[in-house]
mmCIF file of C-alpha atoms in Angstrom:
data_model
loop_
_atom_site.group_PDB
_atom_site.id
_atom_site.type_symbol
_atom_site.label_atom_id
_atom_site.label_comp_id
_atom_site.label_asym_id
_atom_site.label_seq_id
_atom_site.Cartn_x
_atom_site.Cartn_y
_atom_site.Cartn_z
ATOM 1 C CA MET A 1 -35.187 78.161 -109.442
ATOM 2 C CA LYS A 2 -36.478 79.604 -112.170
ATOM 3 C CA THR A 3 -34.652 79.881 -115.943
ATOM 4 C CA SER A 4 -33.373 83.416 -116.507
ATOM 5 C CA GLY A 5 -33.158 84.896 -119.557
ATOM 6 C CA LYS A 6 -30.680 87.183 -118.975
ATOM 7 C CA THR A 7 -28.856 84.642 -117.142
ATOM 8 C CA ALA A 8 -29.196 82.446 -119.971
ATOM 9 C CA GLU A 9 -28.003 85.258 -122.573
ATOM 10 C CA MET A 10 -24.835 85.737 -120.865
ATOM 11 C CA HIS A 11 -24.068 82.075 -120.127
ATOM 12 C CA PHE A 12 -24.247 81.647 -123.950
ATOM 13 C CA LYS A 13 -22.381 84.715 -125.652
ATOM 14 C CA SER A 14 -19.013 83.098 -123.050
ATOM 15 C CA ASN A 15 -20.482 79.708 -124.049
ATOM 16 C CA ARG A 16 -21.261 80.399 -127.581
ATOM 17 C CA LYS A 17 -18.439 77.835 -129.398
ATOM 18 C CA ALA A 18 -19.360 75.096 -127.376
ATOM 19 C CA ALA A 19 -23.393 75.470 -127.823
ATOM 20 C CA VAL A 20 -22.631 75.309 -131.389
ATOM 21 C CA ILE A 21 -20.429 72.569 -131.862
ATOM 22 C CA THR A 22 -22.576 70.565 -129.237
ATOM 23 C CA GLY A 23 -25.936 71.518 -131.357
ATOM 24 C CA LEU A 24 -24.596 70.733 -134.444
ATOM 25 C CA SER A 25 -22.815 67.385 -133.364
ATOM 26 C CA LEU A 26 -26.386 65.975 -131.469
ATOM 27 C CA LEU A 27 -28.081 66.728 -135.057
ATOM 28 C CA LEU A 28 -25.182 65.437 -136.702
ATOM 29 C CA MET A 29 -25.212 62.140 -134.813
ATOM 30 C CA ALA A 30 -29.074 61.827 -134.733
ATOM 31 C CA ILE A 31 -28.930 62.040 -138.733
ATOM 32 C CA ALA A 32 -26.198 59.495 -139.504
ATOM 33 C CA ALA A 33 -27.938 56.558 -136.175
ATOM 34 C CA GLY A 34 -31.314 57.106 -137.967
ATOM 35 C CA ILE A 35 -29.551 55.997 -141.310
ATOM 36 C CA ALA A 36 -27.529 53.688 -139.287
ATOM 37 C CA TYR A 37 -29.167 51.662 -137.273
ATOM 38 C CA GLY A 38 -32.678 52.590 -137.831
ATOM 39 C CA TYR A 39 -32.006 51.968 -141.978
ATOM 40 C CA LEU A 40 -29.038 50.101 -142.825
ATOM 41 C CA HIS A 41 -28.452 47.495 -140.181
ATOM 42 C CA ARG A 42 -32.597 46.381 -140.358
ATOM 43 C CA GLN A 43 -32.336 46.697 -144.042
ATOM 44 C CA ILE A 44 -29.409 44.191 -143.655
ATOM 45 C CA VAL A 45 -29.643 42.212 -141.228
ATOM 46 C CA LEU A 46 -32.520 39.388 -140.547
ATOM 47 C CA PRO A 47 -32.904 38.338 -136.656
ATOM 48 C CA ASN A 48 -33.469 34.408 -136.202
ATOM 49 C CA ASP A 49 -31.726 33.418 -139.641
ATOM 50 C CA ALA A 50 -27.862 33.204 -140.241
ATOM 51 C CA GLU A 51 -27.785 31.985 -143.156
ATOM 52 C CA ALA A 52 -30.658 35.008 -144.836
ATOM 53 C CA THR A 53 -28.213 37.148 -142.772
ATOM 54 C CA ALA A 54 -24.535 35.989 -144.222
ATOM 55 C CA GLN A 55 -26.145 35.911 -147.511
ATOM 56 C CA SER A 56 -27.439 39.782 -147.157
ATOM 57 C CA VAL A 57 -24.077 41.062 -145.621
ATOM 58 C CA LEU A 58 -22.685 39.744 -149.556
ATOM 59 C CA LEU A 59 -25.224 41.267 -151.261
ATOM 60 C CA HIS A 60 -25.337 44.334 -149.449
ATOM 61 C CA ASN A 61 -21.810 44.810 -148.944
ATOM 62 C CA THR A 62 -21.555 48.354 -149.801
ATOM 63 C CA LYS A 63 -24.422 49.702 -147.559
ATOM 64 C CA PHE A 64 -22.559 47.435 -144.502
ATOM 65 C CA LEU A 65 -19.814 49.710 -145.501
ATOM 66 C CA ILE A 66 -21.653 52.354 -144.999
ATOM 67 C CA GLU A 67 -23.163 51.664 -141.800
ATOM 68 C CA ILE A 68 -19.707 51.246 -140.443
ATOM 69 C CA VAL A 69 -18.482 54.315 -141.546
ATOM 70 C CA LEU A 70 -21.322 55.848 -140.123
ATOM 71 C CA TRP A 71 -20.414 54.248 -136.726
ATOM 72 C CA TRP A 72 -17.122 55.579 -136.922
ATOM 73 C CA ILE A 73 -18.732 58.938 -137.143
ATOM 74 C CA ILE A 74 -21.365 59.126 -134.878
ATOM 75 C CA PHE A 75 -18.202 57.249 -132.146
ATOM 76 C CA LEU A 76 -16.310 60.805 -133.141
ATOM 77 C CA LEU A 77 -19.363 63.055 -132.294
ATOM 78 C CA ASP A 78 -19.968 61.269 -129.477
ATOM 79 C CA VAL A 79 -16.161 62.326 -128.376
ATOM 80 C CA THR A 80 -17.023 66.140 -129.316
ATOM 81 C CA VAL A 81 -20.169 66.338 -127.576
ATOM 82 C CA SER A 82 -18.993 64.982 -124.481
ATOM 83 C CA LEU A 83 -16.207 67.530 -124.555
ATOM 84 C CA SER A 84 -18.309 70.530 -125.769
ATOM 85 C CA LEU A 85 -21.296 69.702 -123.030
ATOM 86 C CA PHE A 86 -17.645 69.453 -120.150
ATOM 87 C CA PHE A 87 -17.151 72.962 -121.168
ATOM 88 C CA PHE A 88 -20.652 74.264 -121.696
ATOM 89 C CA TYR A 89 -21.597 73.321 -118.071
ATOM 90 C CA LYS A 90 -18.527 73.031 -115.992
ATOM 91 C CA GLU A 91 -18.953 76.709 -114.341
ATOM 92 C CA THR A 92 -22.204 75.309 -113.131
ATOM 93 C CA ASN A 93 -20.277 72.155 -110.910
ATOM 94 C CA PRO A 94 -16.730 71.499 -112.672
ATOM 95 C CA ALA A 95 -16.998 68.064 -110.763
ATOM 96 C CA LEU A 96 -20.389 66.636 -111.651
ATOM 97 C CA SER A 97 -19.610 68.005 -114.914
ATOM 98 C CA GLY A 98 -16.782 66.152 -115.336
ATOM 99 C CA THR A 99 -18.071 62.706 -114.358
ATOM 100 C CA ALA A 100 -20.934 63.697 -116.433
ATOM 101 C CA MET A 101 -18.042 63.506 -119.852
ATOM 102 C CA GLY A 102 -16.075 60.564 -118.250
ATOM 103 C CA PHE A 103 -19.421 58.204 -118.624
ATOM 104 C CA ARG A 104 -20.248 59.418 -122.160
ATOM 105 C CA LEU A 105 -16.456 58.785 -122.417
ATOM 106 C CA LEU A 106 -16.678 55.651 -121.217
ATOM 107 C CA TYR A 107 -19.822 54.972 -123.722
ATOM 108 C CA ALA A 108 -17.821 55.886 -126.394
ATOM 109 C CA LEU A 109 -15.179 53.710 -126.211
ATOM 110 C CA ILE A 110 -17.256 50.788 -125.369
ATOM 111 C CA LEU A 111 -19.440 51.907 -128.786
ATOM 112 C CA GLY A 112 -15.797 51.781 -129.921
ATOM 113 C CA ALA A 113 -15.215 48.064 -129.527
ATOM 114 C CA ALA A 114 -18.825 47.310 -130.188
ATOM 115 C CA VAL A 115 -18.235 48.993 -133.805
ATOM 116 C CA SER A 116 -14.875 46.726 -133.788
ATOM 117 C CA MET A 117 -16.846 43.422 -133.649
ATOM 118 C CA LEU A 118 -19.575 44.632 -136.441
ATOM 119 C CA MET A 119 -15.952 45.317 -139.040
ATOM 120 C CA THR A 120 -15.700 41.318 -138.899
ATOM 121 C CA ALA A 121 -18.870 40.372 -139.684
ATOM 122 C CA PRO A 122 -18.112 40.286 -143.801
ATOM 123 C CA GLY A 123 -15.112 37.922 -143.714
ATOM 124 C CA ALA A 124 -16.610 35.605 -140.799
ATOM 125 C CA GLY A 125 -18.856 33.511 -143.650
ATOM 126 C CA LYS A 126 -21.992 31.594 -142.448
ATOM 127 C CA ASN A 127 -20.978 33.278 -138.663
ATOM 128 C CA ALA A 128 -21.938 36.897 -139.146
ATOM 129 C CA LEU A 129 -24.917 36.587 -137.348
ATOM 130 C CA GLU A 130 -22.664 35.830 -133.926
ATOM 131 C CA HIS A 131 -20.755 39.111 -135.113
ATOM 132 C CA ILE A 132 -23.688 41.148 -135.174
ATOM 133 C CA VAL A 133 -25.536 40.631 -132.348
ATOM 134 C CA LEU A 134 -22.409 39.942 -130.358
ATOM 135 C CA PHE A 135 -22.089 43.932 -131.577
ATOM 136 C CA GLU A 136 -25.788 44.490 -130.331
ATOM 137 C CA LYS A 137 -24.263 43.590 -127.176
ATOM 138 C CA VAL A 138 -22.065 45.510 -126.207
ATOM 139 C CA TRP A 139 -23.547 48.399 -127.875
ATOM 140 C CA SER A 140 -26.474 48.021 -125.552
ATOM 141 C CA ALA A 141 -24.815 47.338 -123.019
ATOM 142 C CA ALA A 142 -22.217 50.854 -123.606
ATOM 143 C CA LEU A 143 -25.914 52.113 -123.542
ATOM 144 C CA ILE A 144 -26.035 51.611 -119.483
ATOM 145 C CA PRO A 145 -23.144 54.385 -118.455
ATOM 146 C CA PHE A 146 -24.365 56.730 -121.692
ATOM 147 C CA GLY A 147 -28.238 57.062 -119.368
ATOM 148 C CA LEU A 148 -25.973 57.190 -116.589
ATOM 149 C CA HIS A 149 -24.638 60.458 -118.324
ATOM 150 C CA LEU A 150 -27.638 61.525 -119.196
ATOM 151 C CA ILE A 151 -28.558 61.651 -115.945
ATOM 152 C CA LEU A 152 -25.735 63.537 -114.722
ATOM 153 C CA LEU A 153 -26.299 65.987 -117.750
ATOM 154 C CA GLY A 154 -29.955 66.455 -116.691
ATOM 155 C CA VAL A 155 -29.210 67.041 -112.994
ATOM 156 C CA LEU A 156 -25.946 69.662 -114.229
ATOM 157 C CA ALA A 157 -28.848 71.281 -116.013
ATOM 158 C CA VAL A 158 -31.668 71.954 -113.362
ATOM 159 C CA LYS A 159 -28.510 73.419 -110.812
ATOM 160 C CA SER A 160 -27.668 75.684 -113.245
ATOM 161 C CA GLU A 161 -29.667 78.929 -114.089
ATOM 162 C CA PHE A 162 -30.165 79.088 -117.964
ATOM 163 C CA THR A 163 -31.043 75.705 -119.017
ATOM 164 C CA PRO A 164 -35.005 75.295 -118.445
ATOM 165 C CA ARG A 165 -36.550 72.588 -116.118
ATOM 166 C CA LEU A 166 -38.864 70.950 -118.361
ATOM 167 C CA LEU A 167 -36.385 69.905 -121.058
ATOM 168 C CA SER A 168 -33.754 69.698 -117.738
ATOM 169 C CA LEU A 169 -36.721 66.856 -116.172
ATOM 170 C CA LEU A 170 -36.748 65.281 -119.574
ATOM 171 C CA ILE A 171 -32.903 64.629 -119.834
ATOM 172 C CA ILE A 172 -33.451 62.825 -116.658
ATOM 173 C CA PHE A 173 -36.219 61.218 -117.511
ATOM 174 C CA SER A 174 -34.168 59.629 -121.043
ATOM 175 C CA GLY A 175 -31.558 58.582 -119.227
ATOM 176 C CA GLY A 176 -32.663 56.209 -116.556
ATOM 177 C CA CYS A 177 -35.171 54.615 -119.632
ATOM 178 C CA TYR A 178 -31.676 53.542 -120.763
ATOM 179 C CA VAL A 179 -30.416 52.272 -117.910
ATOM 180 C CA LEU A 180 -33.417 50.897 -116.814
ATOM 181 C CA LEU A 181 -33.969 49.060 -120.770
ATOM 182 C CA HIS A 182 -30.735 47.961 -121.394
ATOM 183 C CA SER A 183 -30.242 46.542 -117.774
ATOM 184 C CA PHE A 184 -33.112 44.546 -118.461
ATOM 185 C CA SER A 185 -32.308 43.621 -122.487
ATOM 186 C CA LEU A 186 -28.986 42.540 -120.525
ATOM 187 C CA SER A 187 -30.386 40.332 -118.107
ATOM 188 C CA GLU A 188 -31.002 36.518 -118.058
ATOM 189 C CA SER A 189 -34.541 37.458 -116.704
ATOM 190 C CA THR A 190 -36.515 36.038 -119.554
ATOM 191 C CA LEU A 191 -39.398 38.685 -117.982
ATOM 192 C CA LEU A 192 -37.359 41.983 -117.276
ATOM 193 C CA MET A 193 -36.431 41.109 -121.140
ATOM 194 C CA HIS A 194 -39.736 40.543 -122.410
ATOM 195 C CA LEU A 195 -40.929 44.345 -120.483
ATOM 196 C CA SER A 196 -37.699 46.059 -122.194
ATOM 197 C CA SER A 197 -38.900 44.806 -125.833
ATOM 198 C CA ALA A 198 -42.231 46.012 -124.309
ATOM 199 C CA ALA A 199 -41.282 49.782 -123.349
ATOM 200 C CA GLU A 200 -38.841 50.083 -126.037
ATOM 201 C CA PRO A 201 -40.672 51.457 -128.706
ATOM 202 C CA ILE A 202 -42.825 54.175 -126.118
ATOM 203 C CA LEU A 203 -40.088 55.203 -124.656
ATOM 204 C CA SER A 204 -37.906 55.912 -127.312
ATOM 205 C CA ILE A 205 -39.988 59.006 -128.445
ATOM 206 C CA PRO A 206 -38.817 60.913 -125.209
ATOM 207 C CA MET A 207 -35.474 59.326 -125.194
ATOM 208 C CA ALA A 208 -34.706 60.115 -128.456
ATOM 209 C CA LEU A 209 -36.423 63.599 -127.988
ATOM 210 C CA ALA A 210 -34.338 64.652 -125.229
ATOM 211 C CA GLU A 211 -30.748 65.137 -127.460
ATOM 212 C CA ILE A 212 -32.761 66.547 -130.661
ATOM 213 C CA LEU A 213 -34.016 69.338 -128.442
ATOM 214 C CA LEU A 214 -31.200 69.793 -126.280
ATOM 215 C CA ALA A 215 -29.493 70.352 -129.198
ATOM 216 C CA VAL A 216 -32.075 72.741 -130.849
ATOM 217 C CA TRP A 217 -31.667 75.164 -127.373
ATOM 218 C CA MET A 218 -28.293 75.056 -127.735
ATOM 219 C CA LEU A 219 -28.673 76.857 -131.742
ATOM 220 C CA ILE A 220 -31.122 79.428 -130.962
ATOM 221 C CA GLY A 221 -29.246 80.120 -127.415
ATOM 222 C CA ALA A 222 -26.196 80.463 -129.631
ATOM 223 C CA VAL A 223 -27.342 82.431 -132.366
ATOM 224 C CA PRO A 224 -26.334 86.438 -130.896
ATOM 225 C CA ARG A 225 -28.981 88.598 -129.658
ATOM 226 C CA ARG A 226 -29.970 91.783 -131.481
ATOM 227 C CA LYS A 227 -31.056 94.973 -129.421
ATOM 228 C CA ASN A 228 -33.647 96.955 -130.833
ATOM 229 C CA HIS A 229 -32.159 100.263 -131.888
ATOM 230 C CA ALA A 230 -35.182 103.605 -132.472
ATOM 231 C CA ALA A 231 -35.099 103.999 -136.666
ATOM 232 C CA ALA A 232 -33.620 107.838 -137.162
ATOM 233 C CA VAL A 233 -36.207 109.720 -138.614
#
């Protein structure tokens, strides 16, 4: 079914608050994740070098603390998004929307457990890298239910009469990538682990774009439409 502009406008009018909360939360989450993992984590952690990582954690203690704070912010934003997306799409299919929310809440719960493990790294001394690696593995496992959440969200979007079809399909594709890549990376098969490592740099672009484009679409859709009136002369 093609997206109806009139239907979309009516839906955003009655769900504007949920759209704004979702859009802003997703953008803030992308920024926080980029700083926490894309910059700070990669700067502090030296893979396969336990001694250097232990020294780096102590040397960059403030940066490590900022990373942990950012992870907790991401946790709170994920909980917020899971709820706001449920309210935004519940009219399309309440049961499917609730299930999608459940998977994202499960992801947030596991992420919280992973961040708790990361917090123990500074006090672990020479074993700091082990705690960080455990955080990475648990977080990777959490991204499997996150991927399932995106797949269900994409299906919801397809079923709706107001979400752009290409965006809906991109969300489904992104979710499938999360599930496969992180299932492969956690497997005991060396081949699957190598496949995951090789494919992630390529697939990370559409995976990241899915939620960013969803956020932009939500925020644009939430802007009230003004009717054009003929100017009196």
